[in-house]
């Protein structure tokens, strides 16, 4: 299949995704401060896009690479040009939305002040603040023949000044000799400065203050013009053999890479207003970039101040302009759970983040760290939270004498330093640390607990779609499966042994793994649905779809009449409803309160339906360049839950957009009531938590969804039973109704 008319470029698809993020700030139903958060997310997303994607494309262009995008036929230069063409309108939209949101926030007593319009009292305060707190720590400098252009750090802010100057020649004539000066906005200065006020929150950004007082920093010079400026550098460091060979220790090599990355090529210049032609020429010559890499806009370049602004707002006000506070549901609270090992042994458990609390998994590891029958804990780690509880429990286990092996990926982008630091902590506690492969990133989310019971080696395996990060588990949607299935445990044990021996191409009975079996297995499973024709179904959820082979396989399924439903948050290189290619393909993207992050692959329907959860998207990098794991879900109730979860997402008409064959995303026509899938599952989670809290006061236990076994505790007595027919829950069990409830359960 050579026709590529049903595919689109990944970079342009990503820009459409980030525009959907920005567009959340114009939705009337969005809480006002959350609109500001989405503008901030859009900004940080775009920063990373330039640092990684534009940076890597720039490297290819400089190398003279003639390779073309295999999905659209676009050359490297054509892709870069198309990206630059899309951006001005996005910056303009960001300016408009930021201005609108800040105007609305004034009604809640929140003001982003203008230095030129400060009242007398506020101006006095800022005058004193600048003289006493800012001016003494500044390091201004000029740029001329004897003061060369300085190095500008990635995403650091600077105040640049054009200085009017004349020099006197030997013949006493005067000649124009303008030069430039700059003031670095140092890390010792706060991003945001608050002006004291009894009721209102009034603030200025530090760069606006510095810009206003710039002449005061250079009192004897004539300032022609001044700008706020920031550069973005390429952070996509290429792994070079000659650099790697200098280091015997892979950790030291990664530290050197981080240092080198900070000085890579400039790929973007941002300013607060258009700059002079003279200044632009200087920057183009210094950075060796073209005019299309310059972007000027009025809204803040760095939106990280938003989190500090939130901290300054009174709780009562914040409650009116932010999402209602949400606490995840703890399926198995520590105070009522005798043993997490026993829970998993009784039946598979599936957590659905952020609606379920990650604490169940953490408590499982915590229990493992204290048990005498645990032989080992093995885990692959990609990203971790600061002050990670998981790391604490792993160090406890190691210090207790349990064999703990951590497969730590040091190349997790922007988390390299964090992972290096954690690897040192774990190593010092006695854990075995394995850094993975030079040519592959270990992106799998898998943990294996090995223990002895009744003289037999047993396994508890956890496989997830997201990272072991306590913070993001409250912000990202993911699935986490825990199972005592011995064959999956054996697969996991073989997987970890292969990782330890440097074997990237493992094959297993149940688990699928990239780069060895995942892609072929998925392709074969699609073929099974193709044979069913119109009775077949593909129901996939992922972050991105770029792998051309799998796109073509999906197209084959569509042509065979298979119903194809794709829930893809970000990049989607397949275009739906293209004649003779994707007429049975339907694509939905959800951008909501939580980041949709889970990867789920469902094949078929009914009793023969096959469900896999995975760490892998259908991207070439995941299928060929990373170590990924996909795990089948065998528990019928969990399979049904995951299927319903995805089908509910397809019913969303608030946060969801559907992709058209033009590459544009459109809102659904609301024929019925509005439905936000995320809000629906928040409500379900809150109802379960309330019922659980009620059960604590009425001596009854709520059976969590997604688990077949019923455990009923009453005055120290414990009873376990199972409804094999319906799988329904009995939730109203208390002192008075205990016997009636049990009889009702058995009868039904």
XYZ file of C-alpha atoms in Angstrom:
748
model
C 0.000 0.000 0.000
C 1.796 3.137 -1.235
C -1.058 5.660 -1.177
C -0.377 8.065 1.684
C -3.421 10.293 1.179
C -5.006 9.008 4.385
C -2.081 10.039 6.594
C -0.830 13.338 7.993
C 2.459 14.711 9.294
C 3.183 14.059 12.975
C 4.541 17.563 13.711
C 1.509 19.325 12.288
C -0.777 16.865 14.061
C 0.976 17.673 17.334
C 0.465 21.409 16.795
C -3.266 20.734 16.391
C -3.224 18.852 19.694
C -1.541 21.762 21.476
C -4.064 24.145 19.956
C -6.808 21.996 21.505
C -5.049 22.474 24.839
C -5.006 26.255 24.332
C -8.635 26.274 23.234
C -9.696 25.031 26.671
C -9.042 28.598 27.851
C -11.946 29.904 25.743
C -14.572 27.431 26.986
C -17.311 29.060 29.067
C -17.725 25.992 31.276
C -14.067 26.063 32.358
C -13.298 27.477 35.836
C -11.493 30.766 35.337
C -8.155 29.898 36.930
C -8.100 26.563 35.111
C -8.184 28.540 31.860
C -4.934 30.145 32.991
C -3.540 26.685 33.734
C -4.293 25.503 30.204
C -2.530 28.558 28.744
C 0.438 27.611 30.927
C 0.329 23.986 29.746
C 0.162 25.137 26.120
C 3.261 27.289 26.686
C 5.353 24.577 28.348
C 4.228 22.064 25.690
C 5.401 24.413 22.945
C 8.736 24.936 24.713
C 9.335 21.190 24.782
C 8.233 20.843 21.157
C 10.909 23.307 20.069
C 13.570 21.777 22.297
C 12.950 18.260 21.008
C 11.094 18.039 17.715
C 12.187 21.285 16.040
C 15.676 20.734 17.435
C 15.985 17.252 15.939
C 14.555 18.368 12.582
C 17.088 21.194 12.564
C 19.912 18.724 13.136
C 18.732 16.639 10.186
C 18.490 19.719 7.979
C 22.028 20.790 8.876
C 23.337 17.320 8.107
C 21.814 17.611 4.633
C 19.571 14.609 5.224
C 17.232 14.134 2.278
C 14.898 11.733 4.077
C 11.202 12.478 3.726
C 8.303 11.912 6.070
C 7.103 8.415 5.177
C 3.478 9.378 5.809
C 3.217 12.586 3.757
C 6.336 12.754 1.593
C 7.322 16.122 3.129
C 11.027 16.935 3.199
C 12.755 18.087 6.411
C 12.787 21.707 5.223
C 9.136 21.525 4.209
C 8.185 20.247 7.641
C 10.117 23.033 9.395
C 8.585 25.671 7.114
C 5.079 24.302 7.743
C 5.646 24.386 11.512
C 6.863 28.000 11.448
C 3.889 29.001 9.317
C 1.413 27.636 11.888
C 2.923 29.349 14.934
C 2.156 33.096 14.588
C -1.594 32.489 14.786
C -1.119 30.345 17.905
C 0.926 33.059 19.625
C -1.741 35.614 18.694
C -4.470 33.396 20.136
C -2.466 32.917 23.333
C -2.131 36.714 23.721
C -5.870 37.200 23.295
C -6.852 34.424 25.701
C -4.358 35.516 28.359
C -5.658 39.083 28.169
C -9.272 37.884 28.408
C -8.603 35.637 31.401
C -6.685 38.311 33.320
C -9.490 40.782 32.642
C -12.031 38.332 34.064
C -9.856 37.625 37.101
C -10.089 41.295 38.097
C -13.650 40.650 39.286
C -12.138 38.218 41.812
C -9.553 40.732 43.026
C -6.636 39.320 41.003
C -4.638 41.881 39.030
C -1.648 41.537 36.700
C -0.457 45.122 36.955
C 1.120 47.300 34.312
C 4.284 49.120 35.387
C 3.223 52.163 33.402
C -0.130 52.415 35.218
C 0.761 51.842 38.880
C -0.882 54.102 41.426
C 1.276 56.176 43.749
C 1.430 53.715 46.653
C 2.133 50.679 44.463
C 4.817 52.607 42.566
C 6.541 53.559 45.827
C 6.562 49.923 46.897
C 8.073 48.733 43.604
C 10.642 51.568 43.654
C 11.846 50.406 47.056
C 11.702 46.754 46.039
C 13.837 47.339 42.969
C 16.422 49.467 44.795
C 16.768 47.143 47.784
C 16.053 43.639 46.464
C 16.767 43.647 42.725
C 19.424 46.178 41.772
C 22.075 44.852 44.214
C 22.015 41.347 42.666
C 22.017 42.288 38.970
C 24.936 41.497 36.640
C 24.496 43.886 33.685
C 26.930 43.923 30.781
C 27.487 45.609 27.454
C 28.152 43.982 24.075
C 30.754 45.552 21.820
C 34.126 44.773 20.261
C 35.808 44.168 23.602
C 32.748 42.633 25.301
C 31.683 39.662 23.127
C 28.133 38.380 22.895
C 27.517 36.236 26.005
C 26.085 32.742 26.173
C 22.310 32.803 26.658
C 20.859 29.937 28.660
C 17.902 27.892 27.479
C 14.584 29.562 28.381
C 16.340 32.102 30.599
C 14.975 35.642 30.375
C 17.071 38.700 29.520
C 16.487 42.418 29.155
C 18.251 43.623 26.002
C 18.897 47.293 25.348
C 19.919 49.114 22.188
C 22.301 51.907 23.191
C 22.756 55.038 21.081
C 26.414 56.025 21.016
C 28.864 58.120 19.060
C 32.616 57.855 18.868
C 35.036 60.693 18.118
C 37.518 60.021 15.325
C 41.074 61.339 15.212
C 39.980 64.131 12.896
C 37.494 65.183 15.603
C 34.490 64.097 13.518
C 31.780 62.035 15.199
C 30.592 58.666 13.988
C 27.572 56.575 15.003
C 28.724 53.673 17.182
C 25.621 52.075 18.691
C 25.958 48.937 20.775
C 23.864 46.615 22.920
C 23.589 45.858 26.612
C 21.770 43.195 28.582
C 20.553 42.366 32.048
C 20.186 38.654 32.849
C 17.105 37.791 34.912
C 18.963 35.661 37.445
C 17.705 32.623 39.306
C 18.103 34.526 42.574
C 15.150 36.725 41.588
C 11.533 35.576 41.998
C 9.400 35.015 38.906
C 6.502 36.932 40.406
C 6.400 39.914 42.780
C 3.307 40.581 44.879
C 2.329 44.060 46.024
C 0.943 43.962 49.581
C -2.807 44.548 49.743
C -5.415 43.834 52.384
C -7.844 42.063 50.060
C -6.673 41.931 46.447
C -3.883 39.880 44.870
C -1.785 42.310 42.837
C 1.332 41.115 41.052
C 4.031 41.949 38.538
C 6.436 39.676 36.722
C 10.094 40.282 37.477
C 11.001 40.809 33.819
C 8.441 43.622 33.552
C 10.004 45.337 36.563
C 13.499 44.989 35.122
C 12.374 46.273 31.735
C 10.847 49.361 33.329
C 13.953 50.220 35.373
C 16.510 49.237 32.714
C 17.718 52.823 32.246
C 18.411 52.983 35.972
C 20.826 50.070 35.580
C 22.724 51.946 32.834
C 22.362 55.571 34.066
C 24.967 57.140 31.807
C 23.841 55.558 28.554
C 21.191 56.646 26.085
C 18.715 53.804 25.590
C 17.123 53.708 22.131
C 14.929 50.672 22.745
C 14.617 47.739 25.102
C 13.152 44.235 24.960
C 12.459 41.139 26.999
C 14.121 38.210 25.248
C 14.390 34.463 25.704
C 16.004 31.795 23.542
C 15.068 28.134 23.241
C 17.846 25.638 22.587
C 17.842 22.202 21.040
C 17.722 19.669 23.884
C 17.577 16.555 21.705
C 21.176 15.519 22.284
C 22.394 12.916 19.791
C 24.095 9.908 21.388
C 27.570 9.989 19.903
C 29.930 7.037 20.024
C 33.048 9.168 20.437
C 31.580 10.865 23.509
C 30.329 7.601 25.026
C 33.704 5.911 24.685
C 35.263 8.484 27.019
C 33.308 7.073 29.964
C 33.392 3.681 31.634
C 30.492 4.625 33.920
C 27.176 5.107 32.085
C 25.907 7.386 34.853
C 28.891 9.726 34.428
C 28.299 9.675 30.673
C 24.688 10.805 31.162
C 25.847 13.602 33.470
C 28.178 14.799 30.714
C 25.337 14.652 28.178
C 23.218 16.893 30.414
C 26.058 19.443 30.560
C 26.600 19.395 26.795
C 22.867 19.698 26.086
C 22.699 23.064 27.834
C 24.916 24.571 25.134
C 23.245 23.186 22.019
C 21.989 25.269 19.090
C 19.356 28.004 19.467
C 16.125 27.034 17.668
C 13.818 29.897 18.675
C 13.987 33.532 19.827
C 11.041 35.048 21.704
C 10.613 38.751 22.455
C 7.915 40.915 24.009
C 7.640 43.042 20.860
C 9.129 43.168 17.347
C 12.853 43.934 17.474
C 14.843 46.289 15.286
C 16.353 45.054 12.058
C 19.831 45.801 13.416
C 19.256 43.706 16.535
C 17.697 40.869 14.552
C 20.677 40.731 12.217
C 23.025 40.486 15.203
C 21.017 37.585 16.666
C 20.706 35.806 13.313
C 24.467 36.005 12.851
C 25.227 34.975 16.434
C 22.804 32.030 16.557
C 22.956 31.108 12.847
C 19.175 31.065 12.476
C 16.645 32.451 9.987
C 14.027 35.173 10.445
C 11.233 32.632 10.756
C 12.624 31.575 14.162
C 11.746 34.956 15.748
C 8.417 35.321 17.546
C 7.117 38.392 19.350
C 4.052 38.435 21.588
C 2.654 40.307 24.574
C 1.683 37.546 27.011
C 4.303 36.090 29.388
C 6.998 33.906 27.800
C 7.280 31.776 30.910
C 4.008 30.796 32.559
C 5.514 28.895 35.481
C 4.499 31.773 37.768
C 0.907 30.474 37.639
C 1.501 27.924 40.413
C 2.912 30.650 42.708
C 0.004 32.924 41.883
C -2.378 30.169 42.913
C -0.689 29.895 46.314
C -1.293 33.619 46.931
C -5.043 33.491 46.282
C -7.360 33.109 49.274
C -8.919 29.683 49.633
C -12.490 31.021 49.385
C -11.720 32.815 46.123
C -9.806 29.853 44.763
C -12.814 27.622 45.342
C -14.818 29.776 42.931
C -12.300 29.773 40.064
C -10.726 26.306 40.145
C -11.894 22.729 39.774
C -13.673 21.302 42.769
C -11.132 19.498 44.920
C -10.978 15.803 44.101
C -9.638 13.039 46.337
C -9.050 9.651 44.624
C -10.949 6.661 45.951
C -8.826 4.306 48.033
C -10.166 0.881 47.076
C -8.462 -0.939 49.903
C -7.651 1.399 52.815
C -4.661 0.402 54.888
C -6.628 0.465 58.134
C -9.131 -2.160 56.915
C -6.850 -4.289 54.737
C -5.188 -7.174 56.503
C -2.842 -8.091 53.659
C -2.427 -6.710 50.164
C -0.747 -9.957 49.176
C -3.911 -11.850 50.128
C -6.027 -9.431 48.089
C -4.037 -10.006 44.910
C -3.862 -13.752 45.533
C -7.673 -13.797 45.769
C -8.144 -12.133 42.384
C -6.697 -9.582 39.995
C -6.928 -5.924 40.989
C -7.059 -3.046 38.531
C -6.602 0.560 39.590
C -7.903 3.325 37.351
C -5.927 6.510 37.997
C -6.686 9.189 39.036
C -10.110 7.961 40.107
C -8.479 5.245 42.235
C -5.702 6.020 44.668
C -2.199 4.760 43.856
C -1.856 3.923 47.551
C -2.999 0.333 46.965
C 0.096 -0.389 44.872
C 2.392 1.546 47.214
C 1.004 -0.354 50.201
C 1.630 -3.622 48.348
C 5.308 -2.654 47.964
C 5.414 -1.436 51.550
C 4.066 -4.785 52.763
C 6.586 -6.604 50.577
C 9.406 -4.619 52.193
C 8.420 -5.965 55.640
C 7.697 -9.637 54.896
C 10.181 -12.380 55.670
C 8.906 -14.578 52.821
C 9.729 -12.056 50.078
C 12.758 -13.093 48.043
C 13.072 -10.195 45.620
C 11.493 -7.077 44.147
C 12.276 -6.069 40.580
C 10.983 -2.932 38.929
C 11.592 -0.792 35.838
C 11.456 2.958 36.493
C 11.093 5.785 33.984
C 9.817 8.755 36.004
C 9.374 9.284 39.736
C 7.854 11.923 41.980
C 9.939 14.108 44.232
C 10.174 12.579 47.709
C 8.984 9.293 46.245
C 7.378 6.864 48.698
C 8.156 4.047 46.279
C 11.879 4.742 46.597
C 11.538 4.768 50.396
C 9.909 1.331 50.416
C 12.473 -0.099 48.001
C 15.309 1.132 50.214
C 13.568 -0.356 53.282
C 13.337 -3.704 51.500
C 16.977 -3.644 50.457
C 18.175 -2.712 53.926
C 16.085 -5.576 55.321
C 17.981 -8.024 53.123
C 15.489 -8.448 50.282
C 17.075 -8.545 46.829
C 15.920 -5.340 45.093
C 16.792 -4.736 41.447
C 15.878 -1.429 39.843
C 16.069 -0.973 36.090
C 16.480 2.802 36.012
C 16.181 4.656 32.714
C 18.604 7.572 32.828
C 17.522 8.841 29.407
C 13.974 9.787 30.520
C 13.821 13.216 28.895
C 13.930 16.138 31.382
C 14.045 13.641 34.269
C 17.651 12.552 33.726
C 19.036 14.367 36.766
C 16.164 13.243 38.988
C 16.720 9.607 37.966
C 20.481 9.871 38.455
C 19.908 11.187 41.985
C 17.411 8.428 42.809
C 19.702 5.762 41.372
C 22.427 6.897 43.762
C 20.032 6.781 46.734
C 18.893 3.275 45.818
C 22.436 2.089 45.145
C 23.634 3.373 48.504
C 20.858 1.428 50.238
C 22.069 -1.818 48.659
C 19.785 -2.064 45.632
C 21.154 -3.443 42.383
C 20.878 -0.708 39.738
C 20.797 -1.534 36.033
C 20.801 1.390 33.619
C 19.378 -0.465 30.652
C 20.503 -0.279 27.055
C 22.508 2.279 25.146
C 20.332 1.913 22.042
C 16.915 1.497 23.718
C 15.036 3.357 26.419
C 13.373 1.143 29.031
C 9.890 2.643 29.018
C 8.011 -0.366 30.425
C 6.036 -0.057 33.660
C 6.390 -3.438 35.320
C 7.114 -4.667 38.842
C 7.616 -8.224 40.087
C 7.491 -9.426 43.696
C 8.856 -12.950 44.209
C 8.079 -14.750 47.472
C 7.806 -18.216 49.024
C 4.526 -19.687 50.222
C 3.938 -23.250 51.323
C 7.391 -24.146 50.013
C 6.570 -22.846 46.524
C 7.918 -19.796 44.693
C 5.087 -17.405 43.883
C 4.803 -14.118 42.005
C 2.797 -10.931 42.210
C 3.156 -8.875 39.038
C 2.111 -5.283 38.460
C 1.884 -3.883 34.923
C 0.841 -0.318 34.246
C 0.256 2.174 31.481
C 1.819 5.040 33.428
C 4.798 5.913 35.592
C 5.373 5.144 39.261
C 4.836 8.779 40.139
C 2.555 9.551 43.068
C 1.964 13.107 41.869
C 1.046 12.417 38.241
C -1.151 9.483 39.298
C -3.543 12.193 40.532
C -3.370 14.099 37.246
C -2.987 11.439 34.510
C -5.475 8.735 33.564
C -3.790 5.315 33.666
C -4.461 1.674 34.457
C -2.455 -0.415 36.910
C -3.035 -4.187 36.960
C -1.876 -6.388 39.836
C -2.077 -10.146 39.400
C -0.879 -13.340 41.051
C -1.190 -15.238 37.755
C 1.836 -17.589 37.916
C 2.401 -17.658 34.152
C 2.418 -13.864 33.877
C 4.774 -13.858 36.867
C 7.092 -16.275 35.086
C 6.989 -14.073 31.978
C 7.880 -11.048 34.102
C 10.733 -12.925 35.754
C 12.097 -13.957 32.341
C 11.715 -10.367 31.137
C 13.767 -8.975 34.009
C 16.411 -11.678 33.571
C 16.690 -10.750 29.900
C 17.070 -7.080 30.832
C 19.847 -8.004 33.262
C 21.662 -9.941 30.540
C 21.255 -7.218 27.933
C 18.744 -9.180 25.848
C 16.289 -6.729 24.256
C 14.499 -9.237 22.033
C 12.660 -11.448 24.496
C 9.629 -13.588 23.694
C 7.043 -14.607 26.289
C 3.890 -16.660 26.613
C 1.579 -13.843 27.720
C 3.458 -10.555 27.753
C 4.158 -8.643 24.557
C 7.400 -6.722 24.413
C 8.950 -4.091 22.190
C 11.046 -4.171 20.154
C 10.633 -7.947 19.792
C 7.002 -9.122 19.779
C 4.654 -6.191 20.440
C 4.261 -4.863 16.907
C 3.937 -8.267 15.208
C 1.490 -9.499 17.844
C -0.695 -6.404 17.490
C -0.609 -6.810 13.716
C -1.629 -10.475 14.012
C -4.464 -9.598 16.386
C -5.716 -7.034 13.848
C -5.564 -9.762 11.189
C -7.855 -11.898 13.345
C -10.416 -9.088 13.320
C -9.990 -8.628 9.559
C -11.056 -12.250 9.088
C -14.291 -11.457 10.950
C -15.142 -8.647 8.532
C -18.053 -6.531 9.728
C -18.268 -8.598 12.896
C -14.746 -7.491 13.863
C -13.855 -4.594 16.116
C -10.753 -2.621 17.050
C -11.157 -0.348 20.078
C -7.834 1.350 20.876
C -6.838 4.100 23.284
C -3.398 5.702 23.177
C -1.507 8.974 23.344
C -0.227 8.983 19.768
C -0.346 6.982 16.529
C 2.565 7.373 14.095
C 3.756 3.859 13.154
C 3.121 3.612 9.417
C 2.954 -0.197 9.340
C 0.241 -0.258 11.986
C -1.598 2.623 10.311
C -1.683 0.615 7.086
C -2.851 -2.467 8.982
C -5.683 -0.423 10.543
C -6.597 0.772 7.041
C -6.754 -2.863 5.877
C -9.115 -3.620 8.750
C -11.314 -0.677 7.799
C -11.478 -1.854 4.191
C -12.519 -5.303 5.434
C -15.490 -3.732 7.216
C -14.020 -3.908 10.726
C -15.376 -1.278 13.100
C -12.357 0.822 14.140
C -12.691 3.213 17.087
C -9.569 5.129 18.122
C -9.245 7.366 21.188
C -6.026 9.301 20.615
C -5.222 12.332 22.743
C -2.216 13.674 20.851
C -0.540 12.953 17.539
C -2.713 11.039 15.084
C -1.194 10.367 11.663
C -4.194 8.471 10.313
C -7.039 10.435 8.734
C -10.493 8.857 9.142
C -13.278 8.566 6.594
C -10.995 8.623 3.546
C -12.564 6.693 0.672
C -11.011 3.268 0.011
C -8.790 3.565 3.076
C -10.394 4.543 6.375
C -14.143 4.736 5.846
C -14.794 2.676 8.994
C -12.279 4.551 11.169
C -13.535 6.971 13.832
C -11.014 9.060 15.840
C -11.727 10.965 19.041
C -9.371 13.124 21.119
C -10.118 14.057 24.728
C -8.431 17.047 26.375
C -9.836 17.563 29.837
C -9.032 18.132 33.472
C -6.776 15.065 33.535
C -4.163 14.107 30.970
C -5.421 11.059 29.085
C -2.397 8.745 29.294
C -3.529 5.107 29.342
C -2.810 2.751 26.451
C -5.436 0.063 25.857
C -5.842 -2.282 22.892
C -9.140 -4.186 22.594
C -9.765 -6.737 19.848
C -13.210 -8.188 19.171
C -16.371 -8.220 21.253
C -18.207 -10.303 23.814
C -16.744 -13.356 25.497
C -13.935 -13.665 22.960
C -12.814 -10.062 23.390
C -9.065 -9.674 23.993
C -7.841 -6.753 26.104
C -4.257 -5.553 26.519
C -2.945 -2.665 28.583
C 0.482 -1.330 27.717
C 3.181 1.253 28.305
C 3.499 1.587 24.518
C 1.794 3.898 22.090
C 1.601 2.933 18.430
C 4.576 5.138 17.638
C 7.697 3.998 15.828
C 9.781 4.982 18.839
C 7.653 2.716 21.060
C 7.442 -0.240 18.702
C 11.086 -0.240 17.575
C 13.270 1.933 19.814
C 12.061 1.304 23.353
C 11.624 -1.548 25.766
C 7.863 -1.701 26.291
C 5.497 -4.258 27.798
C 1.864 -5.050 27.056
C -0.109 -7.386 29.293
C -3.338 -9.268 28.572
C -6.246 -8.769 30.967
C -7.908 -12.078 31.795
C -10.283 -11.133 34.621
C -13.736 -10.851 33.006
C -14.955 -8.096 35.310
C -11.853 -5.976 34.770
C -12.102 -6.516 31.009
C -15.713 -5.343 31.096
C -14.768 -2.297 33.173
C -11.993 -1.250 30.783
C -14.229 -1.761 27.753
C -16.988 0.350 29.303
C -14.425 3.005 30.219
C -13.386 3.346 26.576
C -16.966 3.248 25.284
C -17.882 6.015 27.735
C -15.061 8.107 26.313
C -16.578 7.734 22.858
C -19.823 9.174 24.270
C -18.106 12.303 25.645
C -19.466 15.469 24.025
C -17.762 18.072 26.245
C -14.021 17.388 26.324
C -13.945 15.209 23.192
C -13.360 16.323 19.610
C -13.618 14.126 16.541
C -11.041 14.137 13.768
C -12.252 14.780 10.212
C -10.550 13.642 7.024
C -9.294 17.220 6.543
C -7.131 16.857 9.646
C -9.276 19.298 11.644
C -10.870 18.497 15.003
C -14.546 19.325 15.492
C -16.972 19.455 18.399
C -19.820 16.975 18.629
C -23.356 18.170 18.080
C -25.120 17.782 21.411
C -28.316 15.865 20.670
C -28.688 14.933 24.341
C -27.376 16.086 27.706
C -23.766 17.181 28.054
C -21.416 14.405 29.147
C -17.843 14.834 30.284
C -16.452 11.340 30.785
C -13.875 12.583 33.269
C -16.493 14.389 35.359
C -18.664 11.269 35.286
C -15.868 9.099 36.665
C -15.001 11.736 39.270
C -18.598 11.517 40.471
C -18.479 7.715 40.587
C -15.230 7.843 42.554
C -16.659 10.357 45.022
C -19.797 8.269 45.533
C -17.676 5.208 46.329
C -15.532 7.182 48.723
C -18.605 8.557 50.505
C -20.112 5.071 50.760
C -16.802 3.817 52.094
C -16.690 6.539 54.741
C -20.259 5.711 55.679
C -19.330 2.046 56.020
C -16.674 2.914 58.587
C -19.307 4.434 60.845
C -21.928 1.700 60.236
C -19.625 -1.305 60.488
C -20.133 -2.366 56.872
C -17.704 -2.748 54.014
C -18.135 -1.575 50.423
C -16.915 -4.073 47.886
C -14.684 -2.196 45.395
C -15.525 -2.506 41.718
C -13.103 -4.603 39.717
C -12.628 -7.398 42.290
C -14.573 -10.669 42.383
C -13.926 -11.650 45.977
C -16.140 -10.350 48.800
C -14.490 -9.816 52.189
C -16.865 -8.968 55.018
C -15.484 -8.110 58.443
C -17.750 -7.848 61.460
C -16.604 -7.621 65.062
C -13.322 -9.316 64.263
C -14.936 -12.112 62.247
C -14.084 -12.465 58.544
C -16.122 -14.114 55.796
C -15.147 -14.501 52.148
C -17.600 -15.413 49.395
C -18.121 -14.900 45.673
C -21.062 -14.310 43.370
C -19.950 -16.327 40.346
C -23.044 -15.620 38.276
C -23.652 -11.867 38.363
C -20.496 -10.411 39.876
C -22.703 -7.701 41.461
C -21.759 -5.889 44.672
C -23.519 -6.094 48.012
C -22.808 -2.766 49.679
C -25.266 -2.440 52.579
C -23.865 -4.818 55.150
C -24.136 -3.725 58.786
C -24.802 -5.136 62.195
C -28.566 -5.390 61.764
C -28.579 -6.519 58.152
C -25.538 -8.786 58.068
C -27.352 -12.142 57.823
C -30.043 -10.809 55.482
C -27.386 -9.379 53.200
C -25.490 -12.677 53.019
C -28.678 -14.625 52.309
C -29.673 -12.092 49.642
C -26.254 -12.392 48.041
C -26.394 -16.207 47.921
C -29.986 -16.192 46.632
C -29.209 -13.762 43.783
